[in-house]
Short mmCIF file of C-alpha atoms in Angstrom, two decimals:
data_model
loop_
_atom_site.label_atom_id
_atom_site.label_comp_id
_atom_site.label_asym_id
_atom_site.label_seq_id
_atom_site.Cartn_x
_atom_site.Cartn_y
_atom_site.Cartn_z
CA MET A 281 188.99 -10.36 179.41
CA ALA A 282 189.45 -13.15 176.92
CA SER A 283 188.84 -16.82 177.51
CA GLU A 284 191.02 -19.61 176.16
CA ASN A 285 188.17 -20.69 173.91
CA HIS A 286 187.77 -17.22 172.45
CA PRO A 287 191.10 -15.37 172.29
CA PRO A 288 190.70 -11.65 171.56
CA VAL A 289 190.66 -10.42 168.00
CA PHE A 290 191.11 -6.91 166.67
CA LEU A 291 188.69 -5.25 164.29
CA ASN A 292 189.43 -2.46 161.87
CA PHE A 293 186.55 -0.72 160.08
CA ALA A 294 188.33 1.24 157.34
CA PHE A 295 186.33 3.60 155.11
CA PHE A 296 187.76 5.08 151.93
CA LYS A 297 186.85 7.88 149.55
CA VAL A 298 187.73 7.47 145.87
CA ASP A 299 189.32 10.36 143.96
CA PRO A 300 187.11 11.53 141.04
CA LYS A 301 190.21 11.21 138.82
CA TRP A 302 189.68 7.43 139.00
CA ARG A 303 186.77 7.78 136.57
CA TRP A 304 189.12 9.19 133.93
CA LEU A 305 191.28 6.05 133.91
CA ASN A 306 190.77 3.98 130.75
CA GLU A 307 188.51 0.93 131.01
CA ILE A 308 191.29 -1.61 130.53
CA GLY A 309 193.29 0.04 133.29
CA LYS A 310 190.30 -0.03 135.65
CA GLU A 311 189.61 -3.68 134.87
CA GLU A 312 193.21 -4.68 135.60
CA ALA A 313 193.18 -2.58 138.78
CA ALA A 314 189.98 -4.34 139.93
CA LYS A 315 191.59 -7.76 139.41
CA GLU A 316 194.72 -6.65 141.30
CA PHE A 317 192.66 -5.39 144.25
CA ALA A 318 190.46 -8.50 144.33
CA SER A 319 193.53 -10.75 144.29
CA LEU A 320 195.03 -8.82 147.20
CA ILE A 321 191.85 -9.25 149.28
CA GLU A 322 191.72 -12.96 148.41
CA VAL A 323 195.28 -13.48 149.69
CA ALA A 324 194.58 -11.38 152.80
CA ASN A 325 191.63 -13.64 153.59
CA THR A 326 194.03 -16.55 154.08
CA LYS A 327 195.61 -14.68 157.02
CA MET A 328 192.54 -12.97 158.52
CA LYS A 329 188.92 -12.15 157.68
CA VAL A 330 188.36 -9.28 155.27
CA ARG A 331 184.83 -8.29 154.29
CA THR A 332 184.29 -5.71 151.55
CA TYR A 333 181.36 -3.30 151.37
CA SER A 334 180.14 -0.50 149.14
CA THR A 335 178.88 2.82 150.51
CA LEU A 336 178.74 4.39 147.05
CA GLY A 337 175.90 6.90 146.81
CA LEU A 338 174.97 6.37 150.46
CA ARG A 339 177.51 8.76 151.95
CA GLU A 340 179.28 11.85 150.68
CA ASP A 341 182.39 11.06 152.70
CA ALA A 342 182.99 7.36 151.85
CA ASP A 343 182.66 5.02 148.87
CA LEU A 344 183.76 1.68 150.32
CA MET A 345 184.56 -0.04 153.60
CA LEU A 346 186.87 -2.88 154.54
CA TRP A 347 185.95 -4.76 157.71
CA MET A 348 189.16 -6.47 158.85
CA ILE A 349 189.11 -9.06 161.63
CA SER A 350 192.51 -10.28 162.77
CA ASP A 351 194.52 -11.59 165.71
CA SER A 352 196.83 -8.57 165.40
CA LEU A 353 196.63 -4.92 164.38
CA GLU A 354 199.86 -5.33 162.45
CA LYS A 355 198.17 -7.59 159.89
CA THR A 356 195.62 -4.89 159.18
CA GLN A 357 198.43 -2.38 158.78
CA ILE A 358 200.17 -4.65 156.27
CA LEU A 359 196.98 -4.94 154.23
CA ALA A 360 196.47 -1.17 154.29
CA SER A 361 200.04 -0.66 153.09
CA LYS A 362 199.57 -3.15 150.25
CA ILE A 363 196.30 -1.50 149.22
CA TYR A 364 198.06 1.84 148.83
CA SER A 365 200.70 0.20 146.65
CA THR A 366 198.09 -0.99 144.12
CA VAL A 367 196.86 1.04 141.15
CA PHE A 368 193.45 1.48 142.77
CA GLY A 369 195.12 2.44 146.06
CA LYS A 370 196.66 5.49 144.42
CA TYR A 371 193.15 6.89 143.97
CA VAL A 372 191.77 6.35 147.49
CA ALA A 373 192.11 8.16 150.81
CA PRO A 374 190.83 7.09 154.23
CA SER A 375 187.77 8.93 155.54
CA TYR A 376 187.17 6.97 158.77
CA VAL A 377 189.12 4.30 160.62
CA PHE A 378 187.59 2.71 163.71
CA LEU A 379 189.47 0.21 165.91
CA SER A 380 188.02 -2.24 168.41
CA SER A 381 188.61 -5.66 169.94
CA SER A 382 186.51 -8.57 171.13
CA ARG A 383 185.88 -9.48 174.76
CA PRO A 384 183.07 -11.23 176.67
CA SER A 385 180.04 -9.10 177.51
CA MET A 386 179.51 -8.16 181.16
CA TYR A 387 175.76 -8.41 180.68
CA ALA A 388 175.15 -11.29 178.24
CA ASN A 389 177.68 -14.07 178.82
CA LYS A 390 176.25 -16.38 176.16
CA ALA A 391 176.32 -13.79 173.41
CA THR A 392 178.65 -14.65 170.53
CA PRO A 393 179.18 -11.92 167.92
CA GLY A 394 178.29 -12.97 164.39
CA PHE A 395 181.78 -12.28 163.07
CA MET A 396 183.18 -14.96 165.41
CA THR A 397 181.01 -17.64 163.80
CA ASP A 398 181.15 -19.26 160.36
CA GLU A 399 177.96 -17.54 159.25
CA GLU A 400 178.06 -15.74 155.91
CA PRO A 401 177.98 -11.91 155.94
CA MET A 402 174.49 -10.52 155.49
CA LYS A 403 173.47 -8.07 152.74
CA TYR A 404 173.87 -4.93 154.86
CA VAL A 405 175.95 -3.91 157.82
CA VAL A 406 175.31 -0.67 159.70
CA VAL A 407 178.47 0.48 161.46
CA TYR A 408 178.79 3.17 164.10
CA PRO A 409 180.90 4.26 167.09
CA PHE A 410 179.09 4.26 170.42
CA VAL A 411 179.93 6.38 173.48
CA LYS A 412 178.23 6.26 176.88
CA SER A 413 178.46 8.97 179.53
CA ARG A 414 180.84 8.71 182.48
CA GLU A 415 177.74 8.78 184.72
CA TRP A 416 176.81 5.35 183.28
CA TYR A 417 180.03 3.76 184.46
CA LEU A 418 179.59 5.21 187.97
CA LEU A 419 176.23 3.51 188.43
CA PRO A 420 176.15 0.32 190.54
CA PHE A 421 176.67 -2.77 188.38
CA GLU A 422 173.30 -4.31 189.27
CA GLU A 423 171.53 -1.13 188.18
CA ARG A 424 173.37 -1.14 184.87
CA LYS A 425 172.69 -4.84 184.41
CA LYS A 426 168.96 -4.35 184.90
CA MET A 427 168.84 -1.61 182.28
CA MET A 428 170.94 -3.68 179.88
CA GLU A 429 168.54 -6.61 180.27
CA GLU A 430 165.77 -4.35 178.97
CA HIS A 431 168.05 -3.27 176.13
CA ILE A 432 168.92 -6.89 175.24
CA ALA A 433 165.25 -7.94 175.37
CA VAL A 434 164.43 -5.37 172.68
CA GLY A 435 167.21 -6.73 170.47
CA ARG A 436 165.86 -10.27 170.76
CA LYS A 437 162.59 -9.13 169.20
CA PHE A 438 164.49 -8.70 165.92
CA PRO A 439 166.12 -12.04 165.03
CA GLN A 440 166.63 -10.79 161.46
CA VAL A 441 169.23 -8.34 162.81
CA ARG A 442 172.61 -9.75 163.86
CA LEU A 443 174.54 -7.70 166.41
CA ASN A 444 178.33 -7.44 166.54
CA THR A 445 179.44 -5.48 169.61
CA THR A 446 183.16 -4.87 170.10
CA TYR A 447 185.17 -2.73 172.49
CA SER A 448 187.32 0.32 171.81
CA PHE A 449 188.31 1.38 175.34
CA GLY A 450 191.93 2.52 175.29
CA ILE A 451 192.53 1.92 171.58
CA ASP A 452 190.20 4.45 169.91
CA ASP A 453 188.04 7.47 170.71
CA GLN A 454 184.73 5.62 171.22
CA ASP A 455 183.73 3.10 173.91
CA PHE A 456 182.31 0.49 171.54
CA MET A 457 181.98 -0.26 167.85
CA LEU A 458 178.58 -1.58 166.79
CA ALA A 459 178.01 -3.45 163.54
CA PHE A 460 174.44 -4.55 162.90
CA GLU A 461 174.08 -7.04 160.04
CA THR A 462 170.72 -7.53 158.34
CA ALA A 463 168.94 -8.09 155.04
CA ASP A 464 166.01 -6.02 156.31
CA LEU A 465 166.83 -2.34 156.80
CA PRO A 466 163.28 -1.36 157.87
CA ALA A 467 163.53 -3.93 160.68
CA PHE A 468 166.85 -2.41 161.74
CA GLN A 469 165.30 1.05 161.73
CA GLU A 470 162.45 -0.18 163.94
CA LEU A 471 164.98 -1.76 166.30
CA ILE A 472 166.85 1.54 166.67
CA MET A 473 163.62 3.43 167.29
CA GLN A 474 162.65 1.00 170.05
CA LEU A 475 166.12 1.16 171.60
CA ARG A 476 165.72 4.94 171.85
CA GLU A 477 162.89 4.29 174.31
CA THR A 478 164.97 2.16 176.72
CA GLN A 479 166.52 3.47 179.94
CA VAL A 480 170.04 2.92 178.59
CA SER A 481 169.31 5.58 175.97
CA ARG A 482 169.59 8.24 178.71
CA TYR A 483 173.30 7.56 178.93
CA ILE A 484 174.23 7.65 175.23
CA VAL A 485 176.55 10.52 174.37
CA ARG A 486 177.23 9.68 170.72
CA ASP A 487 176.23 7.06 168.19
CA THR A 488 177.21 8.74 164.92
CA PRO A 489 178.27 8.55 162.15
CA MET A 490 175.84 5.70 161.45
CA ILE A 491 176.98 4.23 158.13
CA VAL A 492 175.00 1.78 155.99
CA CYS A 493 177.25 -0.54 153.96
CA VAL A 494 176.28 -3.04 151.24
CA HIS A 495 178.21 -6.31 151.10
CA LYS A 496 179.78 -6.78 147.64
CA LYS A 497 182.73 -8.52 146.03
CA PRO A 498 185.90 -6.39 145.66
CA GLU A 499 185.80 -6.37 141.86
CA ASP A 500 182.13 -5.38 141.80
CA ILE A 501 182.84 -2.49 144.18
CA ILE A 502 185.62 -1.12 141.98
CA LYS A 503 183.65 -1.57 138.75
CA SER A 504 180.77 0.39 140.27
CA MET A 505 182.99 3.44 140.73
CA GLY A 506 182.52 4.44 137.09
#
């Protein structure tokens, strides 16, 4: 349910793998392609939020990620189409695409996801789909709320980690999309280890793939591809 103050937005976490043939392109061609791609992202940012991340060397199945935040899915489709029409776009293929949308939390009414503020993106974002068991949803609300309060209390012990929880019910295969922003990966790792010990953890069916992404400018991402 969306409030008038916070209309719903759609999020698209799009991961791409770069064809090894890209590395054979001459340097001038790669430089021009990087400028073309960066210009496209700059224009897209006037119509929605687009954050660019590198996963190069961190995953075997993805080299970069675009985090698109928009008031419509169609805008993200338009950007994807334009990416594929660029020189760089001819050398990339999608490896993961996760969809979600914003809505108020049932358990923490005052929580505002970081992406809905004017705060700058942090150095890292760890993105993963999150699925709870059907048994969780059949529990009485008050019982779920009590367990979530424990879960939330653990998160508050790590102010250096910014949580972005969004909802995928009905529009993708997972229940939620989680995006944890931080400049301190060891702190994030400790947070996850402590969350494993909460009661809510009993009801987690899947929370993979868990993908670490490094925030970088579009041109820097392309230039790093070799």
